[in-house]
Short mmCIF file of the C-alpha atoms (twelve columns), coordinates in Angstrom:
data_MODEL
# 
_entry.id   MODEL 
# 
loop_
_atom_site.group_PDB 
_atom_site.id 
_atom_site.type_symbol 
_atom_site.label_atom_id 
_atom_site.label_alt_id 
_atom_site.label_comp_id 
_atom_site.label_asym_id 
_atom_site.label_seq_id 
_atom_site.Cartn_x 
_atom_site.Cartn_y 
_atom_site.Cartn_z 
_atom_site.pdbx_PDB_model_num 
ATOM 1   C CA . UNK A 1   0.000   0.000  0.000   1 
ATOM 2   C CA . UNK A 2   2.781   2.424  0.898   1 
ATOM 3   C CA . UNK A 3   4.541   1.595  -2.367  1 
ATOM 4   C CA . UNK A 4   1.461   2.221  -4.510  1 
ATOM 5   C CA . UNK A 5   0.845   5.556  -2.791  1 
ATOM 6   C CA . UNK A 6   4.350   6.835  -3.421  1 
ATOM 7   C CA . UNK A 7   4.650   5.486  -6.949  1 
ATOM 8   C CA . UNK A 8   1.394   6.886  -8.352  1 
ATOM 9   C CA . UNK A 9   2.625   10.509 -8.761  1 
ATOM 10  C CA . UNK A 10  5.817   9.202  -10.352 1 
ATOM 11  C CA . UNK A 11  3.811   7.171  -12.848 1 
ATOM 12  C CA . UNK A 12  1.764   10.203 -13.841 1 
ATOM 13  C CA . UNK A 13  4.924   12.246 -14.222 1 
ATOM 14  C CA . UNK A 14  6.596   9.516  -16.251 1 
ATOM 15  C CA . UNK A 15  3.554   9.245  -18.525 1 
ATOM 16  C CA . UNK A 16  3.568   12.987 -19.105 1 
ATOM 17  C CA . UNK A 17  7.288   12.940 -19.872 1 
ATOM 18  C CA . UNK A 18  6.801   10.164 -22.454 1 
ATOM 19  C CA . UNK A 19  3.949   12.125 -24.038 1 
ATOM 20  C CA . UNK A 20  5.938   15.365 -24.148 1 
ATOM 21  C CA . UNK A 21  9.052   13.681 -25.568 1 
ATOM 22  C CA . UNK A 22  6.953   12.004 -28.254 1 
ATOM 23  C CA . UNK A 23  5.500   15.350 -29.348 1 
ATOM 24  C CA . UNK A 24  8.909   17.029 -29.356 1 
ATOM 25  C CA . UNK A 25  10.296  14.208 -31.502 1 
ATOM 26  C CA . UNK A 26  8.168   15.247 -34.505 1 
ATOM 27  C CA . UNK A 27  8.396   19.069 -34.776 1 
ATOM 28  C CA . UNK A 28  7.681   19.146 -38.520 1 
ATOM 29  C CA . UNK A 29  4.495   17.118 -38.065 1 
ATOM 30  C CA . UNK A 30  3.441   19.409 -35.218 1 
ATOM 31  C CA . UNK A 31  4.017   22.511 -37.346 1 
ATOM 32  C CA . UNK A 32  2.101   21.063 -40.291 1 
ATOM 33  C CA . UNK A 33  -0.825  20.070 -38.084 1 
ATOM 34  C CA . UNK A 34  -0.995  23.595 -36.654 1 
ATOM 35  C CA . UNK A 35  -0.963  25.134 -40.127 1 
ATOM 36  C CA . UNK A 36  -3.659  22.787 -41.474 1 
ATOM 37  C CA . UNK A 37  -5.932  23.660 -38.551 1 
ATOM 38  C CA . UNK A 38  -5.334  27.333 -37.797 1 
ATOM 39  C CA . UNK A 39  -5.076  28.706 -41.348 1 
ATOM 40  C CA . UNK A 40  -8.508  27.337 -42.420 1 
ATOM 41  C CA . UNK A 41  -9.964  28.438 -39.063 1 
ATOM 42  C CA . UNK A 42  -8.737  32.017 -39.467 1 
ATOM 43  C CA . UNK A 43  -9.692  32.164 -43.139 1 
ATOM 44  C CA . UNK A 44  -13.230 30.980 -42.344 1 
ATOM 45  C CA . UNK A 45  -13.518 33.401 -39.422 1 
ATOM 46  C CA . UNK A 46  -12.543 36.471 -41.453 1 
ATOM 47  C CA . UNK A 47  -14.407 35.323 -44.576 1 
ATOM 48  C CA . UNK A 48  -17.693 35.248 -42.673 1 
ATOM 49  C CA . UNK A 49  -16.867 38.595 -41.063 1 
ATOM 50  C CA . UNK A 50  -16.069 40.329 -44.363 1 
ATOM 51  C CA . UNK A 51  -18.656 38.533 -46.496 1 
ATOM 52  C CA . UNK A 52  -21.530 37.371 -44.269 1 
ATOM 53  C CA . UNK A 53  -23.381 35.781 -47.189 1 
ATOM 54  C CA . UNK A 54  -20.743 33.032 -47.037 1 
ATOM 55  C CA . UNK A 55  -22.319 31.943 -43.760 1 
ATOM 56  C CA . UNK A 56  -24.930 30.148 -45.860 1 
ATOM 57  C CA . UNK A 57  -22.181 27.872 -47.180 1 
ATOM 58  C CA . UNK A 58  -19.986 27.568 -44.095 1 
ATOM 59  C CA . UNK A 59  -22.194 27.824 -40.997 1 
ATOM 60  C CA . UNK A 60  -24.605 25.039 -39.918 1 
ATOM 61  C CA . UNK A 61  -28.261 26.187 -40.214 1 
ATOM 62  C CA . UNK A 62  -28.899 25.856 -36.482 1 
ATOM 63  C CA . UNK A 63  -26.615 28.854 -35.901 1 
ATOM 64  C CA . UNK A 64  -28.293 31.244 -38.390 1 
ATOM 65  C CA . UNK A 65  -30.700 32.721 -35.844 1 
ATOM 66  C CA . UNK A 66  -29.121 31.345 -32.700 1 
ATOM 67  C CA . UNK A 67  -29.737 33.333 -29.518 1 
ATOM 68  C CA . UNK A 68  -27.444 32.519 -26.564 1 
ATOM 69  C CA . UNK A 69  -29.231 32.234 -23.217 1 
ATOM 70  C CA . UNK A 70  -26.551 34.397 -21.633 1 
ATOM 71  C CA . UNK A 71  -24.094 37.069 -22.730 1 
ATOM 72  C CA . UNK A 72  -21.332 34.977 -21.147 1 
ATOM 73  C CA . UNK A 73  -21.913 31.602 -22.827 1 
ATOM 74  C CA . UNK A 74  -23.852 29.815 -25.566 1 
ATOM 75  C CA . UNK A 75  -25.794 27.009 -23.896 1 
ATOM 76  C CA . UNK A 76  -27.522 26.252 -20.623 1 
ATOM 77  C CA . UNK A 77  -27.971 22.552 -19.916 1 
ATOM 78  C CA . UNK A 78  -29.905 21.187 -16.903 1 
ATOM 79  C CA . UNK A 79  -27.618 19.702 -14.271 1 
ATOM 80  C CA . UNK A 80  -29.222 16.262 -14.439 1 
ATOM 81  C CA . UNK A 81  -28.422 15.873 -18.132 1 
ATOM 82  C CA . UNK A 82  -24.898 17.295 -18.060 1 
ATOM 83  C CA . UNK A 83  -23.171 13.952 -17.362 1 
ATOM 84  C CA . UNK A 84  -24.873 12.465 -20.435 1 
ATOM 85  C CA . UNK A 85  -23.824 15.459 -22.513 1 
ATOM 86  C CA . UNK A 86  -20.254 15.199 -21.216 1 
ATOM 87  C CA . UNK A 87  -20.106 11.515 -22.160 1 
ATOM 88  C CA . UNK A 88  -21.377 12.271 -25.658 1 
ATOM 89  C CA . UNK A 89  -18.854 15.081 -26.110 1 
ATOM 90  C CA . UNK A 90  -15.963 12.897 -24.948 1 
ATOM 91  C CA . UNK A 91  -16.961 10.068 -27.296 1 
ATOM 92  C CA . UNK A 92  -17.334 12.407 -30.280 1 
ATOM 93  C CA . UNK A 93  -14.046 14.219 -29.702 1 
ATOM 94  C CA . UNK A 94  -12.086 11.012 -29.185 1 
ATOM 95  C CA . UNK A 95  -13.581 9.680  -32.423 1 
ATOM 96  C CA . UNK A 96  -12.259 12.775 -34.234 1 
ATOM 97  C CA . UNK A 97  -8.750  12.316 -32.854 1 
ATOM 98  C CA . UNK A 98  -8.764  8.614  -33.718 1 
ATOM 99  C CA . UNK A 99  -9.634  9.579  -37.291 1 
ATOM 100 C CA . UNK A 100 -6.829  12.135 -37.380 1 
ATOM 101 C CA . UNK A 101 -4.414  9.512  -36.083 1 
ATOM 102 C CA . UNK A 102 -5.519  6.582  -38.246 1 
ATOM 103 C CA . UNK A 103 -5.880  8.586  -41.465 1 
ATOM 104 C CA . UNK A 104 -2.176  9.266  -41.353 1 
ATOM 105 C CA . UNK A 105 -2.016  5.928  -43.153 1 
ATOM 106 C CA . UNK A 106 -3.515  7.669  -46.200 1 
ATOM 107 C CA . UNK A 107 -0.169  9.475  -46.536 1 
ATOM 108 C CA . UNK A 108 -1.694  12.264 -44.455 1 
ATOM 109 C CA . UNK A 109 -4.447  13.179 -46.929 1 
ATOM 110 C CA . UNK A 110 -7.254  12.079 -44.622 1 
ATOM 111 C CA . UNK A 111 -5.623  13.760 -41.629 1 
ATOM 112 C CA . UNK A 112 -5.387  17.006 -43.597 1 
ATOM 113 C CA . UNK A 113 -9.039  16.804 -44.661 1 
ATOM 114 C CA . UNK A 114 -10.252 16.316 -41.067 1 
ATOM 115 C CA . UNK A 115 -8.065  19.157 -39.755 1 
ATOM 116 C CA . UNK A 116 -9.273  21.548 -42.460 1 
ATOM 117 C CA . UNK A 117 -12.925 20.579 -41.955 1 
ATOM 118 C CA . UNK A 118 -12.762 21.161 -38.200 1 
ATOM 119 C CA . UNK A 119 -10.841 24.410 -38.603 1 
ATOM 120 C CA . UNK A 120 -13.347 25.771 -41.121 1 
ATOM 121 C CA . UNK A 121 -16.319 24.685 -39.006 1 
ATOM 122 C CA . UNK A 122 -15.035 26.291 -35.808 1 
ATOM 123 C CA . UNK A 123 -13.810 29.433 -37.559 1 
ATOM 124 C CA . UNK A 124 -17.041 29.943 -39.500 1 
ATOM 125 C CA . UNK A 125 -19.278 29.534 -36.443 1 
ATOM 126 C CA . UNK A 126 -17.057 31.843 -34.386 1 
ATOM 127 C CA . UNK A 127 -17.004 34.393 -37.205 1 
ATOM 128 C CA . UNK A 128 -20.774 34.328 -37.622 1 
ATOM 129 C CA . UNK A 129 -21.451 34.615 -33.907 1 
ATOM 130 C CA . UNK A 130 -19.030 37.534 -33.683 1 
ATOM 131 C CA . UNK A 131 -20.660 39.215 -36.679 1 
ATOM 132 C CA . UNK A 132 -24.033 38.832 -34.926 1 
ATOM 133 C CA . UNK A 133 -22.666 40.593 -31.838 1 
ATOM 134 C CA . UNK A 134 -22.407 37.360 -29.841 1 
ATOM 135 C CA . UNK A 135 -18.635 37.073 -29.745 1 
ATOM 136 C CA . UNK A 136 -18.508 37.240 -25.961 1 
ATOM 137 C CA . UNK A 137 -20.950 34.344 -25.665 1 
ATOM 138 C CA . UNK A 138 -18.982 31.990 -27.915 1 
ATOM 139 C CA . UNK A 139 -15.717 33.044 -26.290 1 
ATOM 140 C CA . UNK A 140 -17.182 32.424 -22.856 1 
ATOM 141 C CA . UNK A 141 -18.320 28.968 -23.978 1 
ATOM 142 C CA . UNK A 142 -14.920 28.043 -25.397 1 
ATOM 143 C CA . UNK A 143 -12.764 29.463 -22.601 1 
ATOM 144 C CA . UNK A 144 -13.120 26.709 -19.956 1 
ATOM 145 C CA . UNK A 145 -12.385 23.733 -22.221 1 
ATOM 146 C CA . UNK A 146 -11.316 25.089 -25.591 1 
ATOM 147 C CA . UNK A 147 -7.560  25.279 -25.184 1 
ATOM 148 C CA . UNK A 148 -7.298  21.659 -24.012 1 
ATOM 149 C CA . UNK A 149 -9.660  20.402 -26.720 1 
ATOM 150 C CA . UNK A 150 -8.081  22.292 -29.622 1 
ATOM 151 C CA . UNK A 151 -4.547  21.373 -28.593 1 
ATOM 152 C CA . UNK A 152 -5.602  17.717 -28.439 1 
ATOM 153 C CA . UNK A 153 -7.003  17.920 -31.972 1 
ATOM 154 C CA . UNK A 154 -3.768  19.444 -33.262 1 
ATOM 155 C CA . UNK A 155 -1.661  16.827 -31.480 1 
ATOM 156 C CA . UNK A 156 -3.781  14.019 -32.908 1 
ATOM 157 C CA . UNK A 157 -3.099  15.521 -36.325 1 
ATOM 158 C CA . UNK A 158 0.576   15.486 -35.407 1 
ATOM 159 C CA . UNK A 159 0.336   11.756 -34.703 1 
ATOM 160 C CA . UNK A 160 -1.305  11.219 -38.093 1 
ATOM 161 C CA . UNK A 161 1.421   13.163 -39.895 1 
ATOM 162 C CA . UNK A 162 4.091   11.159 -38.062 1 
ATOM 163 C CA . UNK A 163 2.616   8.019  -39.633 1 
ATOM 164 C CA . UNK A 164 2.452   9.721  -43.029 1 
ATOM 165 C CA . UNK A 165 6.094   10.743 -42.806 1 
ATOM 166 C CA . UNK A 166 7.139   7.145  -42.132 1 
ATOM 167 C CA . UNK A 167 5.334   6.076  -45.315 1 
ATOM 168 C CA . UNK A 168 6.533   8.912  -47.541 1 
ATOM 169 C CA . UNK A 169 10.091  9.364  -46.229 1 
ATOM 170 C CA . UNK A 170 11.271  6.216  -44.400 1 
ATOM 171 C CA . UNK A 171 14.932  7.164  -44.786 1 
ATOM 172 C CA . UNK A 172 17.372  4.302  -44.361 1 
ATOM 173 C CA . UNK A 173 14.666  2.046  -42.931 1 
ATOM 174 C CA . UNK A 174 12.198  0.002  -44.893 1 
ATOM 175 C CA . UNK A 175 8.669   1.444  -44.884 1 
ATOM 176 C CA . UNK A 176 7.476   -1.348 -42.617 1 
ATOM 177 C CA . UNK A 177 10.265  -0.672 -40.108 1 
ATOM 178 C CA . UNK A 178 9.751   3.086  -40.274 1 
ATOM 179 C CA . UNK A 179 5.999   2.656  -39.807 1 
ATOM 180 C CA . UNK A 180 6.479   0.423  -36.777 1 
ATOM 181 C CA . UNK A 181 8.790   2.975  -35.181 1 
ATOM 182 C CA . UNK A 182 6.546   5.934  -36.014 1 
ATOM 183 C CA . UNK A 183 3.438   3.978  -35.030 1 
ATOM 184 C CA . UNK A 184 4.653   3.490  -31.467 1 
ATOM 185 C CA . UNK A 185 5.518   7.164  -31.113 1 
ATOM 186 C CA . UNK A 186 2.228   8.275  -32.689 1 
ATOM 187 C CA . UNK A 187 0.252   5.943  -30.423 1 
ATOM 188 C CA . UNK A 188 1.842   7.562  -27.361 1 
ATOM 189 C CA . UNK A 189 0.725   10.964 -28.639 1 
ATOM 190 C CA . UNK A 190 -2.791  9.704  -29.377 1 
ATOM 191 C CA . UNK A 191 -3.182  8.203  -25.902 1 
ATOM 192 C CA . UNK A 192 -2.183  11.554 -24.412 1 
ATOM 193 C CA . UNK A 193 -4.754  13.275 -26.635 1 
ATOM 194 C CA . UNK A 194 -7.474  10.912 -25.445 1 
ATOM 195 C CA . UNK A 195 -6.714  11.774 -21.819 1 
ATOM 196 C CA . UNK A 196 -6.768  15.499 -22.657 1 
ATOM 197 C CA . UNK A 197 -10.161 15.086 -24.302 1 
ATOM 198 C CA . UNK A 198 -11.494 13.244 -21.281 1 
ATOM 199 C CA . UNK A 199 -10.654 16.298 -19.174 1 
ATOM 200 C CA . UNK A 200 -11.912 18.764 -21.810 1 
ATOM 201 C CA . UNK A 201 -15.164 16.826 -22.293 1 
ATOM 202 C CA . UNK A 202 -15.915 16.800 -18.572 1 
ATOM 203 C CA . UNK A 203 -15.366 20.556 -18.420 1 
ATOM 204 C CA . UNK A 204 -17.420 21.199 -21.562 1 
ATOM 205 C CA . UNK A 205 -20.291 19.021 -20.407 1 
ATOM 206 C CA . UNK A 206 -20.353 19.959 -16.733 1 
ATOM 207 C CA . UNK A 207 -18.869 23.458 -16.413 1 
ATOM 208 C CA . UNK A 208 -19.227 25.297 -19.743 1 
ATOM 209 C CA . UNK A 209 -23.067 25.084 -19.732 1 
ATOM 210 C CA . UNK A 210 -23.298 26.319 -16.140 1 
ATOM 211 C CA . UNK A 211 -24.231 29.855 -15.099 1 
ATOM 212 C CA . UNK A 212 -20.750 30.865 -13.879 1 
ATOM 213 C CA . UNK A 213 -19.580 34.269 -15.054 1 
ATOM 214 C CA . UNK A 214 -16.910 35.274 -17.554 1 
ATOM 215 C CA . UNK A 215 -14.237 35.772 -14.892 1 
ATOM 216 C CA . UNK A 216 -14.383 32.224 -13.477 1 
ATOM 217 C CA . UNK A 217 -14.273 30.894 -17.038 1 
ATOM 218 C CA . UNK A 218 -10.967 32.667 -17.576 1 
ATOM 219 C CA . UNK A 219 -9.676  31.244 -14.292 1 
ATOM 220 C CA . UNK A 220 -10.556 27.706 -15.460 1 
ATOM 221 C CA . UNK A 221 -8.771  28.349 -18.753 1 
ATOM 222 C CA . UNK A 222 -5.605  29.477 -16.989 1 
ATOM 223 C CA . UNK A 223 -5.669  26.626 -14.478 1 
ATOM 224 C CA . UNK A 224 -6.256  23.935 -17.105 1 
# 
């Protein structure tokens, strides 16, 4: 019992170190994943701002006349149903990161498509809400969980690109050997992403739809 108590923090620290080293081992894949997510997001955001008619093409219909229940966030969900919502969010987000990871086997084409789609979707909705004067509400919604969730998506894309690199540029190794090596590293990144999304999903399902003000939402962002 004494041994398990003292070793648990070390195991968490060791797991984090493995995750961090795995991410640092593939800087080019990390950069590419960031570019494929943030550039479409920003383009969609400013496109909707400058040419609102594009919202018809880029923004889901449910957001056309959306009215947030509060100036500080987008949704209010009854407490009894929040655990169900959190579970659904976690499952959906993990599915997205698994796609980003696995589609690296398409030489990165599938990973790129998923990153661009998610970037455009988020950027377009944020741009439309801001254009409608509801920028504070969507920002307040995103603040508690958004940084953890978006970073996890980008890192899952990084894992996918690590697999793609092993296929396209195996170096002195055979493609099978390079893929085995990259696969282990990418799997470590993906497992870290899944844990991040577990945390982000719990916050998004339980905290983001609560009535807490803008200030506490910023505090949660900083602490997470």
